[in-house]
Amino acid sequence: MQVSDEDRFDRLRRISWWNQSKLSRARVLVIGAGALGNEVLKNLALLGVGNVFIADMDSIEGSNLSRSVLFRESDEGQPKARIAARAASDIYAGTKTHWFCGDIINDLGLGVYRWADVVIAGLDNREARLHVNRSCWKVSRPWVDGATEVLQ
């Protein structure tokens, strides 16, 4: 089979059930831009997801650099969400990114959850995870939770 160099998603399109146009229209809310969020964002960009909103309240620290593929030393002190958004767009320019640096519990409204087709979270904070769960339930959006602790 001839491989097309013109279509970056050619190999994926060869999967019989793959729907690249659906991915290009997808809207994904990623909450948490740390180590797990970095991996999620990298993979969303590599897959050609069209719209990504990134929320995180933290800034990049030196300790993030050993676990976060999207961050560089020159990014230290910058908001994780902003730098992750830029890096995801650098991976695939077709990914439109928006970012929010702030408290998701008190400052991120339900409109962002309604906008999203799916919510993916990589949070360490139990209270924040419960808030994301409630918000997704309120607007009937699927939530993929990634964390190091079980939610009980």
mmCIF file of C-alpha atoms in Angstrom:
data_model
loop_
_atom_site.group_PDB
_atom_site.id
_atom_site.type_symbol
_atom_site.label_atom_id
_atom_site.label_comp_id
_atom_site.label_asym_id
_atom_site.label_seq_id
_atom_site.Cartn_x
_atom_site.Cartn_y
_atom_site.Cartn_z
ATOM 1 C CA MET A 1 0.000 0.000 0.000
ATOM 2 C CA GLN A 2 1.288 3.448 -0.957
ATOM 3 C CA VAL A 3 1.890 5.808 1.976
ATOM 4 C CA SER A 4 0.802 9.407 1.461
ATOM 5 C CA ASP A 5 3.234 12.040 2.740
ATOM 6 C CA GLU A 6 0.666 14.781 2.109
ATOM 7 C CA ASP A 7 -1.829 13.653 4.770
ATOM 8 C CA ARG A 8 -0.370 13.549 8.275
ATOM 9 C CA PHE A 9 -3.320 11.390 9.405
ATOM 10 C CA ASP A 10 -3.102 8.898 6.527
ATOM 11 C CA ARG A 11 -2.131 5.963 8.750
ATOM 12 C CA LEU A 12 -5.018 6.654 11.113
ATOM 13 C CA ARG A 13 -7.503 6.965 8.243
ATOM 14 C CA ARG A 14 -6.600 3.412 7.217
ATOM 15 C CA ILE A 15 -8.376 2.132 10.339
ATOM 16 C CA SER A 16 -11.835 1.183 9.075
ATOM 17 C CA TRP A 17 -13.787 2.848 11.883
ATOM 18 C CA TRP A 18 -11.587 5.944 12.227
ATOM 19 C CA ASN A 19 -13.318 9.319 11.795
ATOM 20 C CA GLN A 20 -10.699 12.049 11.447
ATOM 21 C CA SER A 21 -13.246 14.728 10.593
ATOM 22 C CA LYS A 22 -15.046 14.020 13.894
ATOM 23 C CA LEU A 23 -11.766 14.518 15.755
ATOM 24 C CA SER A 24 -11.084 17.768 13.930
ATOM 25 C CA ARG A 25 -14.480 19.070 15.134
ATOM 26 C CA ALA A 26 -14.105 17.717 18.683
ATOM 27 C CA ARG A 27 -14.055 20.027 21.699
ATOM 28 C CA VAL A 28 -12.064 18.728 24.665
ATOM 29 C CA LEU A 29 -11.729 20.364 28.061
ATOM 30 C CA VAL A 30 -8.481 19.326 29.754
ATOM 31 C CA ILE A 31 -8.299 20.226 33.431
ATOM 32 C CA GLY A 32 -4.794 19.993 34.831
ATOM 33 C CA ALA A 33 -1.748 20.696 32.686
ATOM 34 C CA GLY A 34 0.842 18.905 34.816
ATOM 35 C CA ALA A 35 2.514 15.608 33.978
ATOM 36 C CA LEU A 36 -0.663 13.710 33.066
ATOM 37 C CA GLY A 37 -2.231 16.719 31.371
ATOM 38 C CA ASN A 38 0.928 17.164 29.280
ATOM 39 C CA GLU A 39 0.646 13.620 27.955
ATOM 40 C CA VAL A 40 -3.070 14.017 27.236
ATOM 41 C CA LEU A 41 -2.519 17.310 25.407
ATOM 42 C CA LYS A 42 0.390 15.953 23.393
ATOM 43 C CA ASN A 43 -1.704 12.996 22.269
ATOM 44 C CA LEU A 44 -4.775 15.109 21.465
ATOM 45 C CA ALA A 45 -2.622 17.310 19.219
ATOM 46 C CA LEU A 46 -0.957 14.312 17.563
ATOM 47 C CA LEU A 47 -4.418 12.868 16.827
ATOM 48 C CA GLY A 48 -5.603 16.133 15.282
ATOM 49 C CA VAL A 49 -8.254 17.097 17.828
ATOM 50 C CA GLY A 50 -9.527 20.459 16.645
ATOM 51 C CA ASN A 51 -10.474 22.353 19.796
ATOM 52 C CA VAL A 52 -8.902 22.142 23.237
ATOM 53 C CA PHE A 53 -9.545 24.252 26.330
ATOM 54 C CA ILE A 54 -6.877 23.894 29.049
ATOM 55 C CA ALA A 55 -7.458 24.888 32.674
ATOM 56 C CA ASP A 56 -4.781 24.929 35.380
ATOM 57 C CA MET A 57 -4.029 27.347 38.191
ATOM 58 C CA ASP A 58 -0.324 26.613 38.618
ATOM 59 C CA SER A 59 2.878 27.969 37.138
ATOM 60 C CA ILE A 60 5.736 25.857 35.821
ATOM 61 C CA GLU A 61 8.422 24.938 38.342
ATOM 62 C CA GLY A 62 11.750 23.235 37.834
ATOM 63 C CA SER A 63 10.376 19.999 39.277
ATOM 64 C CA ASN A 64 7.809 19.857 36.439
ATOM 65 C CA LEU A 65 10.517 19.582 33.789
ATOM 66 C CA SER A 66 11.348 15.928 34.461
ATOM 67 C CA ARG A 67 7.731 14.845 33.935
ATOM 68 C CA SER A 68 6.222 17.292 31.456
ATOM 69 C CA VAL A 69 7.092 16.935 27.794
ATOM 70 C CA LEU A 70 5.548 20.274 26.773
ATOM 71 C CA PHE A 71 7.573 22.454 29.172
ATOM 72 C CA ARG A 72 11.132 23.809 28.869
ATOM 73 C CA GLU A 73 13.477 25.488 31.363
ATOM 74 C CA SER A 74 12.753 28.846 29.749
ATOM 75 C CA ASP A 75 9.066 28.364 30.671
ATOM 76 C CA GLU A 76 9.647 28.365 34.439
ATOM 77 C CA GLY A 77 7.342 30.797 36.236
ATOM 78 C CA GLN A 78 4.852 30.884 33.333
ATOM 79 C CA PRO A 79 1.265 29.577 33.628
ATOM 80 C CA LYS A 80 1.098 25.862 32.840
ATOM 81 C CA ALA A 81 -2.140 26.265 30.883
ATOM 82 C CA ARG A 82 -0.737 28.973 28.591
ATOM 83 C CA ILE A 83 2.508 27.168 27.826
ATOM 84 C CA ALA A 84 0.730 23.831 27.315
ATOM 85 C CA ALA A 85 -1.713 25.513 24.911
ATOM 86 C CA ARG A 86 1.143 26.992 22.894
ATOM 87 C CA ALA A 87 3.035 23.689 22.818
ATOM 88 C CA ALA A 88 -0.045 21.706 21.721
ATOM 89 C CA SER A 89 -0.609 24.169 18.865
ATOM 90 C CA ASP A 90 3.069 23.840 17.936
ATOM 91 C CA ILE A 91 2.615 20.068 17.616
ATOM 92 C CA TYR A 92 -0.392 20.499 15.329
ATOM 93 C CA ALA A 93 -1.382 23.944 14.094
ATOM 94 C CA GLY A 94 -4.895 22.659 13.360
ATOM 95 C CA THR A 95 -5.546 22.367 17.092
ATOM 96 C CA LYS A 96 -7.202 25.562 18.301
ATOM 97 C CA THR A 97 -6.331 26.063 21.946
ATOM 98 C CA HIS A 98 -7.758 28.253 24.658
ATOM 99 C CA TRP A 99 -6.425 28.422 28.175
ATOM 100 C CA PHE A 100 -7.500 29.477 31.640
ATOM 101 C CA CYS A 101 -5.186 30.100 34.576
ATOM 102 C CA GLY A 102 -7.262 30.157 37.726
ATOM 103 C CA ASP A 103 -9.310 28.296 40.277
ATOM 104 C CA ILE A 104 -11.630 25.826 38.524
ATOM 105 C CA ILE A 105 -13.892 25.568 41.569
ATOM 106 C CA ASN A 106 -14.643 29.273 41.980
ATOM 107 C CA ASP A 107 -13.735 30.856 38.651
ATOM 108 C CA LEU A 108 -14.475 28.391 35.829
ATOM 109 C CA GLY A 109 -18.156 28.399 34.907
ATOM 110 C CA LEU A 110 -20.402 25.648 33.600
ATOM 111 C CA GLY A 111 -20.367 27.204 30.123
ATOM 112 C CA VAL A 112 -16.929 25.699 29.474
ATOM 113 C CA TYR A 113 -18.221 22.272 30.471
ATOM 114 C CA ARG A 114 -21.248 22.713 28.178
ATOM 115 C CA TRP A 115 -18.914 23.713 25.328
ATOM 116 C CA ALA A 116 -16.902 20.501 25.650
ATOM 117 C CA ASP A 117 -17.762 17.156 24.101
ATOM 118 C CA VAL A 118 -15.664 15.440 26.761
ATOM 119 C CA VAL A 119 -13.738 16.488 29.872
ATOM 120 C CA ILE A 120 -10.370 14.941 30.734
ATOM 121 C CA ALA A 121 -8.857 15.709 34.110
ATOM 122 C CA GLY A 122 -5.450 15.054 35.596
ATOM 123 C CA LEU A 123 -5.823 16.559 39.052
ATOM 124 C CA ASP A 124 -4.206 15.810 42.403
ATOM 125 C CA ASN A 125 -6.702 17.782 44.465
ATOM 126 C CA ARG A 126 -9.652 15.715 45.714
ATOM 127 C CA GLU A 127 -11.965 18.723 46.101
ATOM 128 C CA ALA A 128 -11.255 19.834 42.524
ATOM 129 C CA ARG A 129 -11.909 16.316 41.199
ATOM 130 C CA LEU A 130 -15.264 16.187 42.990
ATOM 131 C CA HIS A 131 -16.123 19.615 41.555
ATOM 132 C CA VAL A 132 -15.301 18.458 38.013
ATOM 133 C CA ASN A 133 -17.430 15.362 38.577
ATOM 134 C CA ARG A 134 -20.406 17.474 39.725
ATOM 135 C CA SER A 135 -19.977 19.962 36.885
ATOM 136 C CA CYS A 136 -19.869 17.225 34.252
ATOM 137 C CA TRP A 137 -22.953 15.605 35.786
ATOM 138 C CA LYS A 138 -24.842 18.925 35.723
ATOM 139 C CA VAL A 139 -24.253 19.409 31.982
ATOM 140 C CA SER A 140 -24.284 15.711 30.981
ATOM 141 C CA ARG A 141 -20.709 15.556 29.742
ATOM 142 C CA PRO A 142 -18.484 12.497 29.981
ATOM 143 C CA TRP A 143 -15.548 12.836 32.354
ATOM 144 C CA VAL A 144 -12.309 10.898 32.153
ATOM 145 C CA ASP A 145 -10.552 11.121 35.519
ATOM 146 C CA GLY A 146 -6.850 10.527 35.850
ATOM 147 C CA ALA A 147 -5.155 10.752 39.228
ATOM 148 C CA THR A 148 -2.868 8.906 41.591
ATOM 149 C CA GLU A 149 -5.548 8.412 44.249
ATOM 150 C CA VAL A 150 -8.922 6.692 44.160
ATOM 151 C CA LEU A 151 -11.964 8.937 44.575
ATOM 152 C CA GLN A 152 -14.105 7.516 47.407
#
